[in-house]
Coordinates of C-alpha atoms in Angstrom, one line a residue:
X7 CA 104.5 98.0 47.2
X8 CA 102.8 99.9 50.0
X9 CA 106.0 100.5 52.0
X10 CA 108.4 101.1 49.2
X11 CA 110.8 103.3 51.2
X12 CA 111.1 100.9 54.0
X13 CA 112.1 98.1 51.7
X14 CA 114.6 100.0 49.5
X15 CA 118.1 98.7 50.0
X16 CA 120.8 101.0 51.3
X17 CA 124.6 100.8 51.2
X18 CA 126.4 101.2 54.5
X19 CA 130.1 101.5 54.1
X20 CA 130.1 98.6 51.6
X21 CA 127.5 96.6 53.5
X22 CA 124.3 96.3 51.5
X23 CA 121.3 96.5 53.8
X24 CA 118.3 94.7 52.3
X25 CA 115.9 97.2 53.8
X26 CA 115.9 100.3 56.0
X27 CA 114.4 98.7 59.1
X28 CA 117.2 98.4 61.7
X29 CA 117.1 97.5 65.3
X30 CA 118.5 100.1 67.7
X31 CA 120.3 99.2 71.0
X32 CA 117.8 98.3 73.7
X33 CA 118.6 96.9 77.1
X34 CA 117.1 93.5 77.8
X35 CA 118.9 92.2 81.0
X36 CA 119.2 88.8 79.3
X37 CA 122.9 88.5 80.0
X38 CA 124.2 86.9 83.2
X39 CA 124.9 89.0 86.3
X40 CA 128.5 88.9 85.3
X41 CA 127.8 90.2 81.9
X42 CA 128.1 87.0 79.8
X43 CA 126.0 86.2 76.8
X44 CA 123.3 83.6 77.6
X45 CA 121.3 81.2 75.3
X46 CA 118.3 83.4 76.0
X47 CA 120.0 86.4 74.6
X48 CA 121.3 84.6 71.5
X49 CA 117.8 83.3 70.7
X50 CA 116.2 86.7 71.3
X51 CA 118.5 88.5 68.8
X52 CA 118.5 85.7 66.3
X53 CA 114.7 85.8 66.3
X54 CA 114.7 89.6 65.5
X55 CA 117.1 89.0 62.6
X56 CA 115.0 86.1 61.3
X57 CA 112.0 88.5 61.4
X58 CA 113.5 90.6 58.6
X59 CA 115.4 93.5 60.2
X60 CA 118.4 94.3 58.0
X61 CA 120.8 95.3 60.8
X62 CA 120.7 94.5 64.5
X63 CA 122.5 96.7 67.0
X64 CA 123.0 94.6 70.2
X65 CA 122.3 96.4 73.4
X66 CA 125.0 98.5 75.0
X67 CA 127.9 96.4 76.2
X68 CA 129.9 98.0 79.0
X69 CA 133.5 98.5 78.0
X70 CA 134.7 98.4 81.6
X71 CA 133.3 97.5 85.0
X72 CA 132.9 101.0 86.3
X73 CA 130.7 101.8 83.3
X74 CA 128.0 99.2 84.0
X75 CA 124.6 100.7 84.4
X76 CA 122.6 97.7 85.6
X77 CA 123.5 94.4 87.2
X78 CA 122.7 92.2 84.1
X79 CA 124.3 94.4 81.5
X80 CA 126.3 92.8 78.8
X81 CA 130.1 93.2 79.1
X82 CA 132.8 93.5 76.4
X83 CA 135.8 94.3 78.6
X84 CA 138.1 91.4 77.9
X85 CA 138.5 88.1 76.0
X86 CA 136.6 86.1 78.7
X87 CA 133.5 87.4 76.9
X88 CA 134.7 86.4 73.4
X89 CA 133.0 83.0 73.1
X90 CA 129.5 84.2 74.0
X91 CA 129.8 87.3 71.9
X92 CA 130.8 85.1 68.9
X93 CA 127.8 83.0 69.4
X94 CA 125.6 86.1 69.6
X95 CA 127.1 87.6 66.4
X96 CA 126.9 84.4 64.5
X97 CA 123.3 83.8 65.5
X98 CA 122.3 87.2 64.1
X99 CA 124.2 86.8 60.9
X100 CA 123.0 83.3 60.2
X101 CA 119.5 84.6 60.7
X102 CA 119.9 87.2 57.9
X103 CA 121.0 90.5 59.4
X104 CA 124.2 92.4 59.9
X105 CA 125.4 92.3 63.5
X106 CA 126.5 95.4 65.4
X107 CA 127.7 95.7 69.0
X108 CA 127.0 98.9 70.8
X109 CA 129.9 100.0 73.1
X110 CA 128.8 101.8 76.2
X111 CA 129.9 103.5 79.4
X112 CA 127.3 104.8 81.8
X113 CA 129.5 107.5 83.4
X114 CA 127.5 109.0 86.3
X115 CA 124.6 106.6 85.7
X116 CA 126.8 103.6 86.3
X117 CA 126.2 101.3 89.3
X118 CA 128.1 101.8 92.6
X119 CA 128.6 104.6 95.0
X120 CA 131.4 106.5 93.2
X121 CA 130.5 106.8 89.5
X122 CA 132.8 108.9 87.3
X123 CA 131.9 111.6 84.8
X124 CA 133.3 114.8 83.2
X125 CA 132.7 116.8 86.3
X126 CA 131.2 116.5 89.8
X127 CA 127.8 118.0 88.9
X128 CA 125.1 116.5 91.1
X129 CA 121.9 115.1 89.7
X130 CA 118.7 113.8 91.2
X131 CA 117.2 111.0 89.1
X132 CA 113.5 111.9 88.3
X133 CA 112.4 108.3 88.7
X134 CA 114.2 107.0 91.8
X135 CA 114.9 110.4 93.4
X136 CA 118.4 109.1 94.0
X137 CA 120.9 111.9 94.3
X138 CA 124.0 111.2 92.2
X139 CA 127.3 113.0 92.6
X140 CA 130.1 111.8 90.3
X141 CA 133.9 111.9 90.6
X142 CA 135.6 114.0 87.8
X143 CA 137.7 111.8 85.6
X144 CA 141.5 112.5 85.6
X145 CA 143.4 112.5 82.3
X146 CA 144.7 109.0 83.2
X147 CA 141.0 107.9 83.7
X148 CA 140.1 109.3 80.3
X149 CA 143.1 107.5 78.6
X150 CA 142.1 104.3 80.3
X151 CA 138.5 104.7 79.1
X152 CA 139.7 105.4 75.5
X153 CA 141.7 102.1 75.7
X154 CA 138.6 100.3 77.1
X155 CA 136.4 101.4 74.2
X156 CA 139.2 100.4 71.7
X157 CA 139.7 97.0 73.3
X158 CA 136.0 96.4 73.2
X159 CA 135.9 97.2 69.5
X160 CA 138.7 94.8 68.8
X161 CA 136.9 92.2 70.8
X162 CA 133.7 92.8 68.8
X163 CA 135.6 92.3 65.6
X164 CA 137.2 89.1 66.8
X165 CA 133.8 87.9 67.9
X166 CA 132.5 88.3 64.3
X167 CA 130.5 91.5 64.6
X168 CA 130.2 93.4 61.3
X169 CA 130.5 96.8 63.0
X170 CA 130.4 98.5 66.3
X171 CA 128.4 101.5 67.4
X172 CA 129.7 103.9 70.0
X173 CA 127.1 105.0 72.5
X174 CA 127.0 108.8 72.7
X175 CA 123.4 109.4 73.6
X176 CA 120.9 108.9 76.4
X177 CA 122.9 110.8 79.0
X178 CA 125.7 108.3 79.1
X179 CA 129.4 109.2 79.6
X180 CA 130.2 110.6 76.2
X181 CA 127.1 112.8 76.2
X182 CA 128.1 113.9 79.7
X183 CA 131.4 115.2 78.2
X184 CA 129.5 116.9 75.3
X185 CA 127.0 118.8 77.5
X186 CA 127.9 122.2 79.0
X187 CA 125.6 121.3 81.9
X188 CA 127.7 118.3 83.0
X189 CA 131.1 119.2 81.7
X190 CA 132.6 122.0 83.7
X191 CA 136.2 121.1 83.0
X192 CA 138.9 123.7 82.2
X193 CA 141.4 121.3 80.5
X194 CA 141.5 120.1 76.9
X195 CA 138.4 117.9 77.5
X196 CA 136.2 120.8 78.5
X197 CA 135.3 124.4 77.8
X198 CA 134.0 125.1 74.3
X199 CA 132.6 122.6 71.9
X200 CA 136.0 121.7 70.6
X201 CA 137.1 120.5 74.0
X202 CA 133.8 118.9 75.0
X203 CA 133.7 116.7 71.8
X204 CA 137.4 115.7 72.1
X205 CA 136.7 112.4 74.1
X206 CA 134.3 110.8 71.6
X207 CA 136.5 111.9 68.7
X208 CA 139.6 110.5 70.4
X209 CA 137.7 107.2 70.9
X210 CA 136.8 107.0 67.2
X211 CA 140.4 107.8 66.2
X212 CA 141.7 105.1 68.6
X213 CA 139.3 102.4 67.3
X214 CA 140.2 103.4 63.7
X215 CA 143.9 103.1 64.5
X216 CA 143.4 99.6 65.9
X217 CA 141.0 98.2 63.3
X218 CA 141.6 100.3 60.1
X219 CA 139.1 101.8 57.8
X220 CA 137.6 98.5 56.6
X221 CA 135.7 98.0 59.9
X222 CA 132.7 100.4 60.1
X223 CA 132.0 102.4 63.2
X224 CA 128.6 103.9 63.9
X225 CA 127.9 106.6 66.4
X226 CA 124.8 107.1 68.6
X227 CA 124.5 110.9 68.5
X228 CA 122.5 113.0 71.0
X229 CA 121.2 115.7 68.7
X230 CA 119.6 117.8 71.4
X231 CA 119.6 117.6 75.1
X232 CA 116.2 119.3 75.2
X233 CA 117.3 121.5 78.1
X234 CA 117.8 125.3 77.9
X235 CA 121.5 125.2 79.0
X236 CA 122.2 121.8 77.5
X237 CA 123.9 120.4 74.4
X238 CA 122.0 122.1 71.5
X239 CA 121.0 121.1 68.0
X240 CA 123.4 123.6 66.6
X241 CA 126.3 122.1 68.5
X242 CA 125.1 118.6 67.5
X243 CA 125.2 119.7 63.8
X244 CA 128.8 120.9 64.2
X245 CA 129.7 117.7 66.0
X246 CA 128.1 115.6 63.3
X247 CA 130.4 117.1 60.7
X248 CA 133.4 116.2 62.8
X249 CA 132.2 112.7 63.3
X250 CA 131.8 112.3 59.5
X251 CA 135.4 113.7 59.1
X252 CA 136.6 111.1 61.6
X253 CA 135.4 108.3 59.4
X254 CA 132.2 107.3 61.2
X255 CA 130.0 105.1 58.9
X256 CA 126.6 106.2 60.1
X257 CA 124.8 108.3 62.8
X258 CA 122.0 107.0 64.9
X259 CA 120.2 110.1 66.1
X260 CA 118.7 110.4 69.6
X261 CA 117.4 113.2 71.8
X262 CA 117.3 114.0 75.5
X263 CA 118.9 112.7 78.7
X264 CA 117.4 111.4 81.9
X265 CA 117.0 115.1 83.0
X266 CA 114.7 115.8 80.0
X267 CA 113.2 112.4 79.3
X268 CA 110.2 113.2 81.6
X269 CA 109.5 116.8 80.8
X270 CA 106.0 117.5 79.6
X271 CA 104.6 114.3 78.1
X272 CA 108.1 112.7 78.1
X273 CA 109.9 111.0 75.3
X274 CA 109.3 107.2 75.9
X275 CA 106.0 107.1 77.8
X276 CA 102.6 105.9 76.7
X277 CA 101.5 109.5 76.4
X278 CA 104.7 110.7 74.6
X279 CA 104.4 111.9 71.0
X280 CA 105.3 109.5 68.2
X281 CA 108.2 110.3 65.9
X282 CA 111.1 110.1 68.3
X283 CA 114.1 112.1 67.1
X284 CA 113.0 112.2 63.4
X285 CA 112.8 116.0 63.2
X286 CA 116.3 116.4 64.7
X287 CA 117.4 113.7 62.4
X288 CA 116.4 115.8 59.4
X289 CA 118.6 118.6 60.7
X290 CA 121.6 116.3 61.1
X291 CA 121.0 114.7 57.7
X292 CA 121.2 118.2 56.2
X293 CA 124.9 118.7 57.3
X294 CA 126.4 115.2 56.6
X295 CA 126.6 112.8 53.6
X296 CA 126.8 109.6 55.6
X297 CA 123.6 107.6 56.4
X298 CA 121.5 109.0 59.3
X299 CA 119.2 106.8 61.3
X300 CA 116.1 108.1 63.2
X301 CA 115.5 106.6 66.7
X302 CA 113.0 107.1 69.5
X303 CA 109.3 106.4 70.0
X304 CA 108.2 105.1 66.6
X305 CA 105.7 102.3 67.0
X306 CA 103.6 102.2 63.8
X307 CA 104.9 100.9 60.5
X308 CA 103.2 103.6 58.6
X309 CA 105.0 106.2 60.6
X310 CA 108.3 104.5 59.8
X311 CA 107.5 104.7 56.1
X312 CA 106.4 108.3 56.4
X313 CA 109.7 109.3 58.1
X314 CA 111.7 107.8 55.3
X315 CA 109.4 109.2 52.6
X316 CA 109.7 112.7 54.0
X317 CA 113.5 112.5 53.7
X318 CA 114.0 113.0 57.4
X319 CA 116.2 109.9 57.7
X320 CA 118.0 107.4 55.6
X321 CA 116.9 104.5 57.8
X322 CA 114.8 103.9 60.9
X323 CA 116.4 102.4 64.0
X324 CA 113.6 101.0 66.1
X325 CA 113.8 99.1 69.4
X326 CA 110.5 98.5 71.2
X327 CA 108.6 98.0 67.9
X328 CA 110.8 95.0 67.1
X329 CA 110.9 93.9 70.7
X330 CA 107.1 93.5 70.7
X331 CA 107.0 92.0 67.2
X332 CA 110.1 90.5 65.7
X333 CA 108.2 89.9 62.5
X334 CA 107.3 93.5 61.9
X335 CA 109.4 93.6 58.7
X336 CA 107.8 90.4 57.3
X337 CA 104.3 91.5 58.1
X338 CA 104.9 95.0 56.6
X339 CA 106.3 93.6 53.4
X340 CA 103.3 91.3 53.0
X341 CA 101.0 94.2 54.0
X342 CA 99.5 92.3 56.9
X343 CA 99.7 95.3 59.2
X344 CA 96.7 94.2 61.2
X345 CA 98.8 91.3 62.4
X346 CA 101.6 93.5 63.8
X347 CA 101.8 93.4 67.5
X348 CA 102.4 97.1 68.2
X349 CA 104.2 98.4 71.2
X350 CA 102.0 100.5 73.5
X351 CA 104.9 102.1 75.3
X352 CA 103.8 100.8 78.7
X353 CA 107.5 100.7 79.6
X354 CA 107.2 97.4 81.4
X355 CA 110.2 96.1 79.5
X356 CA 112.5 98.9 80.8
X357 CA 111.1 98.7 84.3
X358 CA 111.9 95.0 84.6
X359 CA 115.5 95.6 83.4
X360 CA 116.0 98.3 86.0
X361 CA 114.7 96.0 88.7
X362 CA 117.0 93.2 87.6
X363 CA 114.3 90.9 86.3
X364 CA 115.0 90.9 82.6
X365 CA 112.7 92.4 80.0
X366 CA 109.5 90.9 78.9
X367 CA 106.6 92.3 76.9
X368 CA 103.0 93.1 78.0
X369 CA 101.5 92.8 74.5
X370 CA 103.6 89.8 73.4
X371 CA 104.2 87.1 76.1
X372 CA 106.5 85.2 73.7
X373 CA 109.3 87.8 74.0
X374 CA 112.2 86.5 76.0
X375 CA 111.0 82.9 75.6
X376 CA 112.5 82.4 72.1
X377 CA 114.9 79.7 73.4
X378 CA 112.2 77.6 75.0
X379 CA 111.3 74.4 73.1
X380 CA 107.5 74.7 73.2
X381 CA 105.4 72.3 71.1
X382 CA 102.6 74.3 69.5
X383 CA 100.5 71.2 68.7
X384 CA 98.6 69.7 71.7
X385 CA 99.1 66.0 72.1
X386 CA 95.4 65.5 73.2
X387 CA 92.8 67.9 71.6
X388 CA 90.4 69.1 74.3
X389 CA 87.2 71.1 74.5
X390 CA 88.1 74.4 76.3
X391 CA 85.6 76.9 77.6
X392 CA 86.9 80.3 78.6
X393 CA 84.8 82.8 80.6
X394 CA 85.8 86.4 80.2
X395 CA 87.1 88.3 77.1
X396 CA 89.6 90.5 78.9
X397 CA 93.3 90.3 77.8
X398 CA 93.9 87.2 79.8
X399 CA 90.9 85.3 78.4
X400 CA 91.5 86.3 74.8
X401 CA 95.2 85.4 75.1
X402 CA 94.3 82.0 76.6
X403 CA 91.8 81.4 73.8
X404 CA 94.2 82.3 71.0
X405 CA 97.0 80.2 72.4
X406 CA 94.9 77.1 73.1
X407 CA 93.2 77.4 69.7
X408 CA 96.6 77.7 68.0
X409 CA 97.6 74.5 69.6
X410 CA 94.6 72.7 68.1
X411 CA 92.1 72.7 71.0
X412 CA 88.4 73.3 70.4
X413 CA 87.9 76.7 72.1
X414 CA 84.8 78.7 73.0
X415 CA 85.0 82.1 74.6
X416 CA 82.1 83.6 76.6
X417 CA 81.6 87.3 77.1
X418 CA 78.7 88.4 79.3
X419 CA 78.6 91.9 77.8
X420 CA 78.1 93.3 74.3
X421 CA 81.8 94.2 73.8
X422 CA 85.1 92.4 74.0
X423 CA 88.0 93.6 76.1
X424 CA 87.3 93.5 79.8
X425 CA 89.6 96.0 81.5
X426 CA 91.1 97.0 78.1
X427 CA 87.8 98.8 77.4
X428 CA 88.5 101.3 80.2
X429 CA 92.3 101.5 80.0
X430 CA 92.4 103.8 76.9
X431 CA 90.0 106.3 78.5
X432 CA 92.6 107.4 81.1
X433 CA 94.8 110.4 80.2
X434 CA 97.6 109.5 78.0
X435 CA 96.6 105.9 77.7
X436 CA 95.1 105.8 74.2
X437 CA 97.7 103.3 72.9
X438 CA 95.8 100.5 74.7
X439 CA 93.3 100.8 71.8
X440 CA 95.9 99.3 69.5
X441 CA 96.2 96.2 71.8
X442 CA 92.4 95.7 71.9
X443 CA 92.2 96.1 68.2
X444 CA 95.0 93.6 67.6
X445 CA 93.5 91.0 70.0
X446 CA 90.0 91.4 68.5
X447 CA 91.4 91.1 65.0
X448 CA 93.3 87.9 65.9
X449 CA 90.1 86.4 67.4
X450 CA 88.2 87.1 64.1
X451 CA 90.9 85.3 62.2
X452 CA 91.1 82.3 64.6
X453 CA 89.0 79.2 65.1
X454 CA 87.7 80.4 68.5
X455 CA 83.9 80.4 68.8
X456 CA 83.1 83.7 70.5
X457 CA 79.7 83.9 72.2
X458 CA 78.7 87.5 73.3
X459 CA 76.3 88.4 76.0
X460 CA 76.7 85.0 77.5
X461 CA 77.7 84.7 81.2
X462 CA 79.3 81.7 82.8
X463 CA 76.7 79.8 84.8
X464 CA 75.3 76.3 85.1
X465 CA 73.3 76.7 82.0
X466 CA 76.1 77.9 79.8
X467 CA 78.4 75.2 81.3
X468 CA 75.8 72.5 80.5
X469 CA 75.4 73.9 76.9
X470 CA 79.1 73.7 76.2
X471 CA 80.2 70.6 78.2
X472 CA 83.9 71.5 78.3
X473 CA 86.8 69.3 79.3
X474 CA 88.5 72.4 80.8
X475 CA 87.0 75.6 82.1
X476 CA 89.2 78.7 82.4
X477 CA 87.7 81.5 84.4
X478 CA 89.0 85.0 83.4
X479 CA 86.1 87.0 84.6
X480 CA 88.2 89.9 85.9
X481 CA 87.5 92.1 89.0
X482 CA 84.9 93.9 91.0
X483 CA 85.3 97.1 92.9
X484 CA 85.9 96.8 96.7
X485 CA 83.1 98.2 98.8
X486 CA 83.6 101.3 100.9
X487 CA 83.0 100.2 104.5
X488 CA 82.6 103.6 106.3
X489 CA 79.1 105.2 106.5
X490 CA 77.9 107.1 103.4
X491 CA 74.5 108.1 101.9
X492 CA 73.1 105.8 99.3
X493 CA 74.2 106.7 95.8
X494 CA 76.9 109.0 97.0
X495 CA 79.8 107.0 95.6
X496 CA 80.7 106.3 92.0
X497 CA 83.3 103.9 90.5
X498 CA 86.2 104.9 88.2
X499 CA 84.1 104.3 85.1
X500 CA 81.8 107.2 86.0
X501 CA 84.6 109.6 85.1
X502 CA 86.4 107.6 82.5
X503 CA 83.3 106.9 80.4
X504 CA 81.9 110.4 81.0
X505 CA 78.8 109.2 83.0
X506 CA 79.4 111.8 85.6
X507 CA 80.9 115.3 85.3
X508 CA 83.2 116.3 88.1
X509 CA 82.0 119.2 90.3
X510 CA 84.2 122.0 91.6
X511 CA 85.7 119.8 94.3
X512 CA 86.2 116.1 94.0
X513 CA 87.7 113.3 96.1
X514 CA 89.2 110.1 94.9
X515 CA 89.5 107.3 97.4
X516 CA 92.7 105.3 96.6
X517 CA 95.9 106.5 95.0
X518 CA 97.0 103.5 93.1
X519 CA 97.5 104.0 89.4
X520 CA 93.7 103.9 88.6
X521 CA 92.9 106.5 91.3
X522 CA 95.8 108.7 90.3
X523 CA 94.7 108.6 86.7
X524 CA 91.1 109.5 87.7
X525 CA 92.5 112.5 89.7
X526 CA 94.4 113.6 86.6
X527 CA 91.3 113.2 84.4
X528 CA 89.4 115.5 86.8
X529 CA 92.2 118.0 87.2
X530 CA 92.8 118.4 83.5
X531 CA 89.2 119.6 83.2
X532 CA 90.0 122.5 85.5
X533 CA 88.4 121.0 88.6
X534 CA 89.9 120.4 92.0
X535 CA 90.9 116.8 92.8
X536 CA 92.0 115.3 96.1
X537 CA 93.6 111.8 96.5
X538 CA 93.0 110.0 99.8
X539 CA 95.4 107.1 100.3
X540 CA 96.1 105.0 103.4
X541 CA 99.6 104.2 102.2
X542 CA 102.5 106.7 101.9
X543 CA 103.0 106.5 98.1
X544 CA 101.1 107.4 95.0
X545 CA 100.7 105.1 91.9
X546 CA 103.1 102.6 93.5
X547 CA 101.8 99.9 91.1
X548 CA 103.0 101.7 87.9
X549 CA 106.2 101.5 86.0
X550 CA 108.9 104.1 86.7
X551 CA 108.6 106.0 83.4
X552 CA 104.9 106.4 83.2
X553 CA 104.6 107.0 86.9
X554 CA 107.2 109.8 86.9
X555 CA 105.3 111.7 84.2
X556 CA 102.0 111.1 86.0
X557 CA 103.3 112.4 89.3
X558 CA 104.6 115.5 87.4
X559 CA 101.2 116.0 86.0
X560 CA 99.4 115.7 89.3
X561 CA 101.9 118.2 90.8
X562 CA 101.4 120.6 87.9
X563 CA 97.6 120.5 88.2
X564 CA 97.8 121.0 92.0
X565 CA 96.1 117.7 92.9
X566 CA 96.0 117.5 96.7
X567 CA 97.5 114.4 98.2
X568 CA 96.3 113.1 101.6
X569 CA 98.6 110.2 102.2
X570 CA 98.9 108.0 105.3
X571 CA 95.2 108.9 105.8
X572 CA 92.3 107.0 107.1
X573 CA 88.8 107.3 105.6
X574 CA 86.2 107.9 108.4
X575 CA 82.9 108.9 106.8
X576 CA 81.3 110.3 103.7
X577 CA 78.5 112.8 104.0
X578 CA 76.3 114.5 101.5
X579 CA 78.9 117.1 100.7
X580 CA 82.2 116.1 102.4
X581 CA 84.7 113.3 102.9
X582 CA 85.9 113.0 106.5
X583 CA 89.4 111.6 107.0
X584 CA 92.0 111.3 109.7
X585 CA 95.3 112.7 108.2
X586 CA 98.8 111.6 108.9
X587 CA 99.0 113.8 112.0
X588 CA 95.9 112.1 113.6
X589 CA 93.7 115.2 112.9
X590 CA 90.2 114.9 111.5
X591 CA 89.9 116.8 108.2
X592 CA 86.7 117.5 106.2
X593 CA 87.2 117.6 102.4
X594 CA 84.6 119.2 100.2
X595 CA 83.4 116.7 97.7
X596 CA 80.8 117.2 95.0
X597 CA 81.9 113.9 93.5
X598 CA 83.4 110.9 95.3
X599 CA 85.1 108.2 93.3
X600 CA 85.9 104.8 94.9
X601 CA 89.3 103.6 93.5
X602 CA 90.3 101.9 96.7
X603 CA 91.0 98.6 95.1
X604 CA 89.4 95.5 93.6
X605 CA 88.5 91.9 94.5
X606 CA 88.5 89.0 92.1
X607 CA 85.2 88.5 90.3
X608 CA 85.2 84.7 90.6
X609 CA 82.0 83.8 92.4
X610 CA 81.3 80.9 90.1
X611 CA 84.7 79.2 90.7
X612 CA 83.8 77.0 93.6
X613 CA 80.6 75.8 92.1
X614 CA 82.4 75.1 88.8
X615 CA 85.0 72.9 90.5
X616 CA 82.1 70.5 91.3
X617 CA 80.8 70.5 87.7
X618 CA 84.0 70.4 85.5
X619 CA 87.0 68.1 86.1
X620 CA 89.6 70.8 85.4
X621 CA 89.0 74.5 86.3
X622 CA 91.6 77.3 86.2
X623 CA 91.6 80.8 87.5
X624 CA 93.7 83.4 85.6
X625 CA 94.4 87.1 85.5
X626 CA 92.5 89.4 87.8
X627 CA 89.9 86.7 88.6
X628 CA 92.8 85.0 90.4
X629 CA 94.5 88.0 91.9
X630 CA 93.8 91.6 90.8
X631 CA 96.9 93.0 89.1
X632 CA 97.5 94.4 85.6
X633 CA 97.2 93.8 81.9
X634 CA 100.7 92.4 81.7
X635 CA 100.1 89.7 84.2
X636 CA 96.7 88.8 82.7
X637 CA 98.3 88.4 79.2
X638 CA 101.2 86.3 80.5
X639 CA 98.9 84.0 82.5
X640 CA 96.6 83.6 79.6
X641 CA 99.5 82.6 77.3
X642 CA 100.9 80.2 79.9
X643 CA 97.6 78.4 80.5
X644 CA 97.1 78.1 76.8
X645 CA 100.4 76.3 76.6
X646 CA 99.8 74.1 79.6
X647 CA 96.5 72.6 78.9

């Protein structure tokens, strides 16, 4: 077997896990706004269990109201949540996996204007720039929180969960007590490591006292805060030994807090290195005898196998890899790795949860729709013609073909991919290559008839005689309307594809995510870049995680930002703008890049409506947006026709 370590069983406190692929806690926002389990949540987790993961850790359930981090967070604070939690646990177990409920308290990251923590250390969130000042917990507060964790564990057992996992990572309450940066107490819960680790150990002891040794407790351990004056790996190793002594069944090893998540290339972004906390996991594994799970950014199945083969971990606890493809385990076992829908770390899922929308997936539009009763077989088989092989066009073709339609896909150029061809060229965006490879592979395996170098026009329409035409022809660059010399302006592709080398001074018109990435691309080559933007913000159309790191990069490279600025004229060697004070400024410009925006490339649409009975516009050809929206519209139209 190719992945022999992944599919080796492991004993976990008397529970025999069929393989070493487990799902770590990941917020979905699928519960109700009052924290109740929904049918959507039950179906989502059951589907991951059915896909072959041996153990499912359900996303962090808040143990009390003041510990909730986001509005649709799951709750486990009292028996009113019992029925839904029971349905959730049973759905997982009936689908073939052990069910674990993570118990969580956000501490200073909880909602509301007066969050609690170990101390009143202020903090500015790197993403939202919100300043957080927490109220130090009294001893009565601490005792109440210990009781809340214990009651939640009792509730989980009553609901049918096989285990619980106590959340001690990701900067949440227990890691706030552990860190010398956030714990400035001088009572028994502060000071040296012994005092700082007292709260989590008291919680474990209390749960053990309520449920006995027969009910396993896992612990999510922050192995390194990744900050100079933070909780260190050496302290984590000492704490891990104490956790084992307390009777914890396993350790799920994480790294970092929101204060370090975005340093350098970050921990969870598209440009972040693969491997997560596997190296720290190796150090923790060296000081304990209980199973140790590696977590973090681990998207490829070969990487998961390598982590286990190296001895760094006893099991892998993945979240986004199973979010994007619940069948990862099944496909890996059958060695169909080309069919795995790999996460690209675009962070759309997390972004939507934080905005109260509920997670979905850019690369797999089926995620979050597991409870929908969708017939895959079309009632009436039709002849479908799709123009454009970007992500939306390909997704529409695959979905319609899967339902039994006769599908032809036209691509006017020599290569598939549309916008996906350029996306991996931007700094830190190489994971998009995985998505293009996956979609191309699925097309090859499908019944879709792909015709390259064939544009949509009256002739190609006549040659194919479709019942339905789907136009997914993408975007075209907006024109600059101020005076400029002929040939003076280039598009984003000039830099991304290396057609033009930046000069010493370069100006990018438009500071959306594309313009901002072009500026970074120029600046990382050691050249000066200036972003000119009529609005007051930069990269406003990006997710919070990747945007935060991009902004840090732009600042680090010294990219000049001219916001709230009006473009007046472009000359042979300068760009003339009116800045936010109303003053005219001449910017030196050896190279001028137009990234001011896009219009739909749908010129054939109106004519097509008179030639075909049913015509649809999707993706950027409808409204310029992003890969996520194109994929989801392609999937939906494939279901609807």
